[in-house]
Coordinates of C-alpha atoms in Angstrom, one line a residue:
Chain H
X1 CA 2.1 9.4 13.6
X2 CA 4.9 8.1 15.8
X3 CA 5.5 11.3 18.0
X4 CA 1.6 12.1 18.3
X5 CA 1.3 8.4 19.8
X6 CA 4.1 9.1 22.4
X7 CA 2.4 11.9 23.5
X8 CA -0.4 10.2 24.0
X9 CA 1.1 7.4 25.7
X10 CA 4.1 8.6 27.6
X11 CA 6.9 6.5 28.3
X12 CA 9.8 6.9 29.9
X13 CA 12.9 7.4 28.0
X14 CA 15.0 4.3 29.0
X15 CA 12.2 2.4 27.9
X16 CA 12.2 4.3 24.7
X17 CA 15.5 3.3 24.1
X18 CA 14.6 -0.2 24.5
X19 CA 11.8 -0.6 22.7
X20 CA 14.4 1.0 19.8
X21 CA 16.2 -2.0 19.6
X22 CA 13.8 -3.9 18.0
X23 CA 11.8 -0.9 16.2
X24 CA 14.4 2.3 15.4
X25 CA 11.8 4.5 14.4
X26 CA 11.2 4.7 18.5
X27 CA 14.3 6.5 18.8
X28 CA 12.9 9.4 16.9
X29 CA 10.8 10.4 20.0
X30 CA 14.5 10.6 22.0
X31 CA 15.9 12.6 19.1
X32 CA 12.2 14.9 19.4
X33 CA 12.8 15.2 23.4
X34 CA 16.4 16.1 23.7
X35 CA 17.6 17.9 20.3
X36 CA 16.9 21.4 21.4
X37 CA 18.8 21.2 25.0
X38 CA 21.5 19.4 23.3
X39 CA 21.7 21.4 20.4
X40 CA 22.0 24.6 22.5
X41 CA 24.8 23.1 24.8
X42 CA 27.0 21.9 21.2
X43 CA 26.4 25.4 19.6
X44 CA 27.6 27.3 23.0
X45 CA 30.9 25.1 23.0
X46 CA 31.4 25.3 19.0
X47 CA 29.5 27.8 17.4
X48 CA 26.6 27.8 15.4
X49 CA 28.1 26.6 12.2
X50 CA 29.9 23.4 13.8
X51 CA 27.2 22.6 15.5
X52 CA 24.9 21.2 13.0
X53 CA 27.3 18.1 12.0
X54 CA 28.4 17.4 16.1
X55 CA 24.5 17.1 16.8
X56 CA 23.6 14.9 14.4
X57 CA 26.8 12.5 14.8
X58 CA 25.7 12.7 18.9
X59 CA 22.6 11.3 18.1
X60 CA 23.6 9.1 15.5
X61 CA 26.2 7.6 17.8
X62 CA 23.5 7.3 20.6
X63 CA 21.5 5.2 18.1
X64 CA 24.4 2.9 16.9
X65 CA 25.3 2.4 20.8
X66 CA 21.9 2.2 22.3
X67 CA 22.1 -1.7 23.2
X68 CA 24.8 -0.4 25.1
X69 CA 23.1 2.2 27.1
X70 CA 22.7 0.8 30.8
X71 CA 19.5 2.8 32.5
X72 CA 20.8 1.7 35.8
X73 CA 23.9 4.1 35.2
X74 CA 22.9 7.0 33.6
X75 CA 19.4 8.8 32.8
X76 CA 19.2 9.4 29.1
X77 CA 19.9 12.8 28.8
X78 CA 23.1 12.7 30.7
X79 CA 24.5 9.9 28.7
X80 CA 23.5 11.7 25.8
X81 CA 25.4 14.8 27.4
X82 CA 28.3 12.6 27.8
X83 CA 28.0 11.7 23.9
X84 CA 28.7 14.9 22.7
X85 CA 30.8 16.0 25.3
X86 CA 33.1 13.4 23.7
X87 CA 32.6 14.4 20.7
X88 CA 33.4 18.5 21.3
X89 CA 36.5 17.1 22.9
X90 CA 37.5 16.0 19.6
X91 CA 37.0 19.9 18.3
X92 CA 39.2 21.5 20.1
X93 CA 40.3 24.1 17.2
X94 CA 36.6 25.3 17.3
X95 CA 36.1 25.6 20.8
X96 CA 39.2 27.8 21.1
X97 CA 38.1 30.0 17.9
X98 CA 34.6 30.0 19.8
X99 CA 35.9 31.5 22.6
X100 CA 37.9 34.0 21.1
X101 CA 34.7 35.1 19.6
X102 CA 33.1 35.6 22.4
X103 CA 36.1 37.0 24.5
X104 CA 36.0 39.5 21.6
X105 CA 32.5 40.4 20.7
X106 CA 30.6 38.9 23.5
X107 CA 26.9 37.0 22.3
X108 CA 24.6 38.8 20.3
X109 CA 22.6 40.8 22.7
X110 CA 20.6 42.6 20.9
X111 CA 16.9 40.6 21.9
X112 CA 14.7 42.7 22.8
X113 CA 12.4 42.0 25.7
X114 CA 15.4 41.6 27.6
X115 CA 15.9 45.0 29.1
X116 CA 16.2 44.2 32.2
X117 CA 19.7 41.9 31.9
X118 CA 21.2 44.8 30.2
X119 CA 23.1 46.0 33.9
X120 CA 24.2 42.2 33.8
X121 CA 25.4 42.6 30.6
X122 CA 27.2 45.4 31.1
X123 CA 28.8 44.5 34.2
X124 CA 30.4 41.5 32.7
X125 CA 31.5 42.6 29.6
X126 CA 34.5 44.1 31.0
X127 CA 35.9 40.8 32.4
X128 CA 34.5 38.9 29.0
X129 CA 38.1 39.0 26.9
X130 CA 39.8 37.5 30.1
X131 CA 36.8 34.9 31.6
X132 CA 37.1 33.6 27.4
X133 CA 40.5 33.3 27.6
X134 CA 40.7 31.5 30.6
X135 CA 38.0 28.9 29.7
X136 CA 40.3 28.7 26.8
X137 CA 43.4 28.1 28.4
X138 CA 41.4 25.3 30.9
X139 CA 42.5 22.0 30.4
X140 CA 39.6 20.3 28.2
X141 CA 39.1 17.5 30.8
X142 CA 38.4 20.0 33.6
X143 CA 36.5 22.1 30.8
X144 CA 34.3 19.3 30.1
X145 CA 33.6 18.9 33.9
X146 CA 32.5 23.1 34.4
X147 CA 30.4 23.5 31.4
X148 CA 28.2 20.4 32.1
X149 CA 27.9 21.9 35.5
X150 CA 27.3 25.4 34.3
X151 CA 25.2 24.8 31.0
X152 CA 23.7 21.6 30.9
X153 CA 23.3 21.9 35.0
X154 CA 24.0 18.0 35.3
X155 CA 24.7 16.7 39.1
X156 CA 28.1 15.3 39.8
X157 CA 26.5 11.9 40.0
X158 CA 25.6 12.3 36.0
X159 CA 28.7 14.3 34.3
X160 CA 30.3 11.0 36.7
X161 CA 28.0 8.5 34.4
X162 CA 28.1 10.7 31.3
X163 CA 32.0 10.9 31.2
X164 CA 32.4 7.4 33.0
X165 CA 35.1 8.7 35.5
X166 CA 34.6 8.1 39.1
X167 CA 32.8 10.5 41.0
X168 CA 35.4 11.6 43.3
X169 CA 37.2 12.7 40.2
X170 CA 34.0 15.1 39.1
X171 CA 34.7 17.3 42.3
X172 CA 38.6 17.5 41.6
X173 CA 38.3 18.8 38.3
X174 CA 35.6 21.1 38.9
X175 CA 38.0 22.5 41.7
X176 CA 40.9 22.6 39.7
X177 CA 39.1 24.4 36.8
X178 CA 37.1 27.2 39.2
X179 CA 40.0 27.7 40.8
X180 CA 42.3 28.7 37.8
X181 CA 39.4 30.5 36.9
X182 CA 39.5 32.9 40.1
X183 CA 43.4 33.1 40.2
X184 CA 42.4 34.6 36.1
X185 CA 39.9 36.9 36.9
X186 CA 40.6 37.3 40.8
X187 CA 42.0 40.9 40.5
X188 CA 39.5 42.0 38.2
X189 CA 36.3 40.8 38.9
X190 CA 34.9 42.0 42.0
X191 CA 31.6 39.5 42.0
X192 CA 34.3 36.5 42.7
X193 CA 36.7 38.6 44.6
X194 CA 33.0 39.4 47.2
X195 CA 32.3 35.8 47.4
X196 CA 35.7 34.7 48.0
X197 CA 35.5 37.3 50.7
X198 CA 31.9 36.3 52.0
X199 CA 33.1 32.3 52.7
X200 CA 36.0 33.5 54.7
Chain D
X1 CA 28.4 30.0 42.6
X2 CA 28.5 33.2 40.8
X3 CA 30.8 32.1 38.7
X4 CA 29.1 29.4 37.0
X5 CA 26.2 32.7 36.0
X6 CA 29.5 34.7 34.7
X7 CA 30.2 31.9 32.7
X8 CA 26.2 31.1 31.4
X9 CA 26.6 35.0 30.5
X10 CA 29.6 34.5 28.4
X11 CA 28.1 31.8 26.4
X12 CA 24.7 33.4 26.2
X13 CA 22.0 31.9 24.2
X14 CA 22.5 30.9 21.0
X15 CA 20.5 31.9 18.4
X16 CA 18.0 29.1 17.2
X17 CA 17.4 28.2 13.6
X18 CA 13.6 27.0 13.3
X19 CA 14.9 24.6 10.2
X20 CA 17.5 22.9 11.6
X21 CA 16.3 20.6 13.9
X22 CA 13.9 19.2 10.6
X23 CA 17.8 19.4 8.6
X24 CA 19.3 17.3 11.5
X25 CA 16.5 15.0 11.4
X26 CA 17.0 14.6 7.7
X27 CA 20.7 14.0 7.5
X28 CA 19.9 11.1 10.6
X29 CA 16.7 9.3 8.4
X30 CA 19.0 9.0 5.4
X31 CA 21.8 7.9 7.7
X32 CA 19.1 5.2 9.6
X33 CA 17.7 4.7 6.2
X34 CA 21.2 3.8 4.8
X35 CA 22.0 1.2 7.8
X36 CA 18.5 -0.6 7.6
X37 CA 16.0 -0.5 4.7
X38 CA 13.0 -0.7 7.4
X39 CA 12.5 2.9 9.0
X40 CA 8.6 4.4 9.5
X41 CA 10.7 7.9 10.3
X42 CA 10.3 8.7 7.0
X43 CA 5.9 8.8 7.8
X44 CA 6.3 9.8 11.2
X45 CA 8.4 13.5 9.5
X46 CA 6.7 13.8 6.4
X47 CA 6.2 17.3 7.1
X48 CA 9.0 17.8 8.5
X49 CA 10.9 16.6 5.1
X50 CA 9.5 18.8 3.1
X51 CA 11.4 21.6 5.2
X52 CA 14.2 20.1 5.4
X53 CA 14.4 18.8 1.9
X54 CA 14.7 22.4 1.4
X55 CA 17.5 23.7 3.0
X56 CA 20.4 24.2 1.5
X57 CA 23.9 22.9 1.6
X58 CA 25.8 26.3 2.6
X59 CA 22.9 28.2 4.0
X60 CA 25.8 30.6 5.7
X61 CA 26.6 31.9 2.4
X62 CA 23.0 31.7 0.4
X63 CA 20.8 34.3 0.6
X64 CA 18.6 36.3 -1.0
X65 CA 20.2 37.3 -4.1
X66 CA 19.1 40.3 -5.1
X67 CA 21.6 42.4 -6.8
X68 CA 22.5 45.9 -6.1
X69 CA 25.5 46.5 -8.2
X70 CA 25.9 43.4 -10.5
X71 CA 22.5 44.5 -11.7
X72 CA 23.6 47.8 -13.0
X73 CA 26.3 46.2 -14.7
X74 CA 24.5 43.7 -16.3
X75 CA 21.7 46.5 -17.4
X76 CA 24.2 48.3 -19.1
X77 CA 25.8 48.4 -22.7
X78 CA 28.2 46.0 -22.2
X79 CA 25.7 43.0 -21.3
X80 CA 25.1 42.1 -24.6
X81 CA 28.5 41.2 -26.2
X82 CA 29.3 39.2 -22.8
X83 CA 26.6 37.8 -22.6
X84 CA 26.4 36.3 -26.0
X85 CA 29.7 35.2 -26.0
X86 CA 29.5 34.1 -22.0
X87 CA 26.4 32.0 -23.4
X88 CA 28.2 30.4 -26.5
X89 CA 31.1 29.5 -24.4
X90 CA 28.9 27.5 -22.1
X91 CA 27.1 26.0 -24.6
X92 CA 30.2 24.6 -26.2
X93 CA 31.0 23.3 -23.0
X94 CA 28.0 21.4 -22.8
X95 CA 28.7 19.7 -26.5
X96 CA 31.7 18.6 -25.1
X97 CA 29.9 17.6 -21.6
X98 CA 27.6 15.6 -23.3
X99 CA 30.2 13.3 -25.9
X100 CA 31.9 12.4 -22.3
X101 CA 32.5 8.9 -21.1
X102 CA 29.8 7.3 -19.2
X103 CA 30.9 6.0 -15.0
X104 CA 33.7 3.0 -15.1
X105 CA 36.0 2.6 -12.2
X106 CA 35.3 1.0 -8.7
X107 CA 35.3 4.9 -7.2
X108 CA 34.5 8.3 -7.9
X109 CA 37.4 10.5 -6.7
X110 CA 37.9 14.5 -6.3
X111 CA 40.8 15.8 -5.4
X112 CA 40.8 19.6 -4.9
X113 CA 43.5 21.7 -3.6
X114 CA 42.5 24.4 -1.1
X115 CA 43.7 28.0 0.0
X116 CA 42.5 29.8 2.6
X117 CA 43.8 32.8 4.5
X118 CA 44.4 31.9 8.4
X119 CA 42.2 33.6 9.9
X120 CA 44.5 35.0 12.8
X121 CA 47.9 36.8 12.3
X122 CA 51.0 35.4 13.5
X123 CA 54.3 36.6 14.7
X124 CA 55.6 38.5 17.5
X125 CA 55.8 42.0 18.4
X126 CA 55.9 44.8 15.7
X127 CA 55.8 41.7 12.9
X128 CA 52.7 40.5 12.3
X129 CA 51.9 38.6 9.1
X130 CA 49.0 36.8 7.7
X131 CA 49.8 33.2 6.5
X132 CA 47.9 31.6 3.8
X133 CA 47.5 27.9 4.3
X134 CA 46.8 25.1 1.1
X135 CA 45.3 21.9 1.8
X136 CA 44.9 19.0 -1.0
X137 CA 41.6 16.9 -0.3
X138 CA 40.1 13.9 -1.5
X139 CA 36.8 12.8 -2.1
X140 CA 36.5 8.9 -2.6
X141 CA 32.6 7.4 -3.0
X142 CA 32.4 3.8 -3.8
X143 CA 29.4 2.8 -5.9
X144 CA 28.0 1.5 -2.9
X145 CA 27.9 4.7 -1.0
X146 CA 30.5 4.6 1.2
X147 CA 33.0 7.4 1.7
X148 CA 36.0 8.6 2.5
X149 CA 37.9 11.7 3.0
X150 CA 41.3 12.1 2.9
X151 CA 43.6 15.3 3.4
X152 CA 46.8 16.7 3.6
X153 CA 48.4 20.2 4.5
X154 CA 51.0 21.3 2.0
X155 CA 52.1 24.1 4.5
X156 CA 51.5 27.6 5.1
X157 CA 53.0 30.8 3.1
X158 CA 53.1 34.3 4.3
X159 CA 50.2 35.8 2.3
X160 CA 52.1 39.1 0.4
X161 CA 55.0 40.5 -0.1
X162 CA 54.8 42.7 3.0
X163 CA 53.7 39.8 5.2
X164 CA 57.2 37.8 3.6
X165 CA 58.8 40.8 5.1
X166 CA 57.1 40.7 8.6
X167 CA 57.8 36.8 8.7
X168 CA 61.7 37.2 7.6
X169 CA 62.1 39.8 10.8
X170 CA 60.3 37.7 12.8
X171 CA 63.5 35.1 12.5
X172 CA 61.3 33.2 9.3
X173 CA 59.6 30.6 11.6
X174 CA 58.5 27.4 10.2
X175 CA 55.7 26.6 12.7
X176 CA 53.2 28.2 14.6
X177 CA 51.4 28.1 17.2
X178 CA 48.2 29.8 17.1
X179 CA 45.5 29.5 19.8
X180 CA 45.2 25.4 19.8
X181 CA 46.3 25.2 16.1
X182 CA 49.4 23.9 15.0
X183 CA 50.9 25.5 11.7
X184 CA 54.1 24.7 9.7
X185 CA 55.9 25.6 6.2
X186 CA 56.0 22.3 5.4
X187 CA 53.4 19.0 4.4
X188 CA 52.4 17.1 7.2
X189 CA 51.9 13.3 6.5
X190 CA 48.3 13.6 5.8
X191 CA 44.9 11.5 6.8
X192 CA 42.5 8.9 5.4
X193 CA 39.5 8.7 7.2
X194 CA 36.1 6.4 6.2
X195 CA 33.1 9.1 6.7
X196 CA 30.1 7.9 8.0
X197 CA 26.6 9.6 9.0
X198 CA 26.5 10.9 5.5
X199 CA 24.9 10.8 2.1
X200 CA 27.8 11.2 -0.8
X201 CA 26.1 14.1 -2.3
X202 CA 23.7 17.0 -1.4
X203 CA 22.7 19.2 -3.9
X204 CA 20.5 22.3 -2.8
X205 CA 19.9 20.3 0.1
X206 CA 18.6 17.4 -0.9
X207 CA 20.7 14.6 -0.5
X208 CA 21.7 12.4 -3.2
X209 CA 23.0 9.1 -3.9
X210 CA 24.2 8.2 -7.0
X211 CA 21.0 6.6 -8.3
X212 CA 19.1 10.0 -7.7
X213 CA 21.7 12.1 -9.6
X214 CA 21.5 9.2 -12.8
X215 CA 17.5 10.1 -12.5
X216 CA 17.7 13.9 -12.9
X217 CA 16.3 15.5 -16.0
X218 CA 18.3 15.2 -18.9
X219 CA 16.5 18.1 -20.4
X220 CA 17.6 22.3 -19.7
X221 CA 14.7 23.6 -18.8
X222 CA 13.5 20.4 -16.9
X223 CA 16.8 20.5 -14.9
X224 CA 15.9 23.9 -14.6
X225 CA 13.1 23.9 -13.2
X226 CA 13.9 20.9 -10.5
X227 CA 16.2 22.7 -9.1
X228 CA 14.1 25.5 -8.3
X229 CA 11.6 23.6 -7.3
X230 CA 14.0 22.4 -5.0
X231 CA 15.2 25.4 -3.5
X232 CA 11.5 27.1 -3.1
X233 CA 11.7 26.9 0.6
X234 CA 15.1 28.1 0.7
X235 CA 14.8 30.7 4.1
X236 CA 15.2 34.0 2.4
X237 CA 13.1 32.8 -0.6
X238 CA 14.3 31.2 -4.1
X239 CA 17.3 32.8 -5.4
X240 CA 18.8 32.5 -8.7
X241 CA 21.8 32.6 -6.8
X242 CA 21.2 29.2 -5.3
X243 CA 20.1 27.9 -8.5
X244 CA 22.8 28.6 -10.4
X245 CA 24.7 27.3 -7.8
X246 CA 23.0 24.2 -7.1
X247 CA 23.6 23.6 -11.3
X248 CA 26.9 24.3 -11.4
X249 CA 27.5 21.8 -8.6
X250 CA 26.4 19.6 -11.3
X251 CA 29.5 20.0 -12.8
X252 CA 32.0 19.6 -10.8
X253 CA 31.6 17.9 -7.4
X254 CA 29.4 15.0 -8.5
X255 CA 29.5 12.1 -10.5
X256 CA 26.6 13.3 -12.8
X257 CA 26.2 11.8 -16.1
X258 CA 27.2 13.1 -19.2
X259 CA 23.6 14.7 -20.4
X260 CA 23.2 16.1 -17.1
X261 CA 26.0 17.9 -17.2
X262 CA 25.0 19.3 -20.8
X263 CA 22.0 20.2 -19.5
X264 CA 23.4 22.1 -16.0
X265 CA 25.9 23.8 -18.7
X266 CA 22.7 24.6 -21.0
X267 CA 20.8 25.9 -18.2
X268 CA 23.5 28.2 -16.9
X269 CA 23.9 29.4 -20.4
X270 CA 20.0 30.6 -19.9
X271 CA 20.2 32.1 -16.2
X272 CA 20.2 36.2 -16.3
X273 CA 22.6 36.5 -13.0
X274 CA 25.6 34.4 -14.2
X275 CA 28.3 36.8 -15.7
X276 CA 31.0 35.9 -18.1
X277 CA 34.3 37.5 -17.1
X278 CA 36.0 36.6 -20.2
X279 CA 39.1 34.3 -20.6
X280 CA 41.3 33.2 -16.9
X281 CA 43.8 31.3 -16.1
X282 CA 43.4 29.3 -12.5
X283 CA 46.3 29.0 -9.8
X284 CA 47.8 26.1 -11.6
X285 CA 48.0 28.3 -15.3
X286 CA 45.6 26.0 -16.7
X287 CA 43.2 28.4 -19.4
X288 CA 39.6 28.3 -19.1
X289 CA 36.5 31.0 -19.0
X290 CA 35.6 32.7 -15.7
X291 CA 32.1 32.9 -15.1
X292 CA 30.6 34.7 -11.6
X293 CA 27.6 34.5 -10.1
X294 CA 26.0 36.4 -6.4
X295 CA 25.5 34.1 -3.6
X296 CA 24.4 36.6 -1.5
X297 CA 23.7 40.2 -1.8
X298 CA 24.7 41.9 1.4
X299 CA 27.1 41.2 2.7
X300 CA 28.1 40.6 -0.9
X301 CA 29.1 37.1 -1.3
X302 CA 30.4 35.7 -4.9
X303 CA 31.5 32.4 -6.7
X304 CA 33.4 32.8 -9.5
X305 CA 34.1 29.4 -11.3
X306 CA 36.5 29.0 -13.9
X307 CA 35.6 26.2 -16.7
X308 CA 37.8 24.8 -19.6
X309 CA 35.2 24.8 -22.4
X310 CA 37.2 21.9 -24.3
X311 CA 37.1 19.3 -21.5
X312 CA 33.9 20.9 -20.0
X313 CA 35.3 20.4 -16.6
X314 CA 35.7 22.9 -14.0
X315 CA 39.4 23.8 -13.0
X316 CA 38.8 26.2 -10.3
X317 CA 36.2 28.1 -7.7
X318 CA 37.0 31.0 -5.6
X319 CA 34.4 32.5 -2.9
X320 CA 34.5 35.8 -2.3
X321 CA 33.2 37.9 1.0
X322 CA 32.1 35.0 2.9
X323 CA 31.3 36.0 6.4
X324 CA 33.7 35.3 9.1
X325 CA 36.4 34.4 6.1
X326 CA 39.9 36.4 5.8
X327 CA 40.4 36.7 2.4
X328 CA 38.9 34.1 -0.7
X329 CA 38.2 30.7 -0.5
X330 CA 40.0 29.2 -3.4
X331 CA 39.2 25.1 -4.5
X332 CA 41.2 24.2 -7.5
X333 CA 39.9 21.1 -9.2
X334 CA 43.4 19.0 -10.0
X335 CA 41.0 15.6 -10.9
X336 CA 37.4 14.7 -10.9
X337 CA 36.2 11.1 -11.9
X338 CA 36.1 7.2 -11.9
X339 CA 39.0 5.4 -10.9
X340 CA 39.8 2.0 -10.0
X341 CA 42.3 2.8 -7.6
X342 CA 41.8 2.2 -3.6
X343 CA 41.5 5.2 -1.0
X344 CA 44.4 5.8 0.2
X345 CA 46.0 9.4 1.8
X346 CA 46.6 11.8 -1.0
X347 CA 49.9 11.8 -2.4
X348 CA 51.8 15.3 -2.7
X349 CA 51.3 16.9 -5.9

């Protein structure tokens, strides 16, 4: 069994990719490692029912490019980040009807075990309609930039690398974007209005 | 950085589906399977292919059928005379099905036309109207497997009579612009694109190339019983509802040989859930016979397909109660089959 003897022999994932030059069924242990994060981070953007088809054309586009991939550059999950990044950006309609949905009716909260983020929850469902439609009304470059900061928690050095704009230009969209966002939700959202306050 | 949590708490967590990853995995071996013959992924998943082989093509509208008030209806008096004359209508069909002409032409080509209700309403002010928006799409497969799909918007109505109304005293606009979508009144020049990272055809999931759809049983109950075979796993359980979909599919969006289709039409004929509505016309005032069946029982959600038992092909489908959709889903068939014309972007009709 292919993944059972990666587990057993662990390997490092730009060396994966290599070795998936010459064998492609190596590639399945990449698909194995990084599906769920990257799945997660195309189904928040799009919605669950888009997501299915932008996955699988991410990964099948990381397999058709993989001589291409460069490990000096970029680890393997942020170039895989940058794939679908790319891709999303090419789904605008959805991301927009995502975000209404969520401005509107918020995520399904009802998990249980999760009592205690209910104060959390409440306390930001009043600024949900008008944090939505700002993220909405974001320009998609700058977009691109915030959510691989805020959900897939990628460095500036990797969204740089997964985007393949220069780094300065990482910190200038992630300004721009965070800033429209506070001038949105400055007079109602005391949490930003606080730390605005706090750094003076 | 509080921000950035705000912003993890608007997207939450989205739910997982334990099947998907195994459904992804799927479409990418047949894809990697497709490019080079040489793949051990197939070995490595085994397991995993059973599930996904399993999974089925619209699992948003397929669930477990189960039947509240069709059931009563169909228990009742009236069941009988339908259903006999439901049953002979479908078997006539499948006479005719099965005297049709075998595959020529370089391509297999549907073209469908669409309507579907936009899902937000438009206007300003006190006059807000729903729009209704119709889209003719092609399907082009070339015996080799390649594909491509072309479209084109034929323009967006205002849905009723009262949403005309709303529209002319909103100055009759003839485009919108609706929340990153762009809509007009009139056709827009259309697309052709070459699709790639897919199998041609899926049927209850499993994906199909032309070869596999010449190989399926030419026989009712055999036909039968491969499809629910094949949709055993379905999450929710095996529904007739997904078998009699997955037949009818048969029939209308795939190239599937003549006794196939007599069979799909013969095996219908057999299923207890598919109604006979009697005699429709479709949105082009072509005749045929309506037949409905449930896709899923609650929410309710419905496919009614309307057949013309003299050609045996199907002229029209309309979904009804799909989740998340204003408003029925309506695919007219305008022409399914071979042709040895190229791909190109569909012309207006």
């Amino acid at each position: 069994m292919t993944t059972m003897s990666w587990a057993a022999h662990p390997v490092g994932d730009a060396e994966v990719i290599q070795l998936s030059l010459d064998e492609s069924e190596r590639f399945s242990a990449i698909f194995d490692t990084y599906f769920g994060e990257i799945h997660r981070y195309v189904a928040q953007r799009l919605g669950a029912d888009h997501a299915e088809d932008i996955v699988a054309e991410t990964f099948l586009t990381a397999f058709r490019k993989r001589a291409r991939y460069d490990p000096s550059l970029a680890s393997v999950r942020a170039w895989l980040y940058g794939i679908a990044t790319n891709l999303i950006g090419k789904h605008r309609r959805f991301e927009v009807r995502t975000l209404r949905a969520l401005g509107r009716y918020g995520v399904d909260t009802d998990i249980p075990g999760h009592e205690e983020q209910v104060a959390a929850q409440v306390s930001a469902e009043s600024l949900r309609p008008s944090l939505a439609a700002a993220m909405a009304g974001l320009n998609q470059r700058d977009r691109d930039v915030l959510l691989l900061v805020a959900l897939a928690g990628l460095s500036h050095e990797e969204i740089a690398t997964a985007l393949d704009i220069p780094y300065g230009t990482v910190g200038s969209r992630l300004n721009r974007a965070r800033k429209k966002l506070r001038a949105t939700l400055g007079g109602t959202n005391p949490i930003l209005e606080s730390e605005e306050a706090g750094r003076g | 950085m509080d921000e950035l949590k705000t912003i993890r708490e608007l997207y939450g967590e989205p739910q997982a589906d334990p099947i998907l990853k195994a459904r992804v995995r799927k479409r990418l071996e047949a894809e990697l399977l497709r490019r080079r013959r040489r793949l051990s992924w197939t070995v490595a998943v085994a397991g995993l292919a059973v599930a996904a082989a399993t999974a089925i093509a619209v699992p948003s509208v397929i669930g477990r059928a189960g039947p509240p008030n069709q059931v009563t209806e169909i228990a009742g008096a009236p069941y009988q005379t339908t259903a006999i004359s439901g049953r002979s209508v479908l078997l006539a069909a499948a006479t005719t099905a099965e005297s049709g002409s075998a595959a020529t032409g370089a391509y297999w080509r549907v073209r469908k036309l669409y309507r579907q209700t936009y899902p937000e309403r438009l206007g300003r002010g006190e006059n807000r109207y729903r729009v209704v928006e119709s889209r003719l799409t092609e399907q082009w497969v070339a015996r080799d497997g390649r594909v491509w799909s072309g479209s084109r918007a034929l323009g967006a109505r205002p849905m009723s009579g009262a949403d005309e109304e709303a529209w002319r005293r909103d100055g009759s606009p003839t485009e919108w612009s609706s929340e990153g979508d762009v809509l007009s009144t009139s056709p827009d020049k259309g697309m052709l694109r070459a699709v790639t990272g897919k199998v041609p055809f899926s049927m209850a999931g499993h994906q199909m190339t032309f070869e596999q759809l010449r190989g399926l049983p030419a026989d009712p109950a055999a036909l039968k019983d491969w499809v629910t075979e094949a949709v055993r796993d379905v999450p929710g359980g095996s529904t007739d509802g997904v078998v009699a979909d997955a037949l009818s599919g048969l029939l209308w969006s795939k190239p599937s040989p003549p006794d196939v289709r007599a069979a799909a039409y013969r095996a219908l004929a057999d299923l207890p859930n598919v109604r006979y509505l009697g005699k429709a016309t479709d949105e082009q005032g072509r005749a045929g016979a309506a037949f409905s069946f449930t896709l899923q029982a609650a929410p309710p959600v419905r496919r009614t397909l309307i057949i013309d038992p003299d050609s045996s092909q199907v002229l029209s489908s309309t979904v009804t109660g799909r989740p998340g959709v204003t408003g029925d889903q309506v695919e007219v068939v305008l022409d399914a089959g071979w042709t040895d014309d190229k791909p190109a972007v569909p012309d207006l009709p």
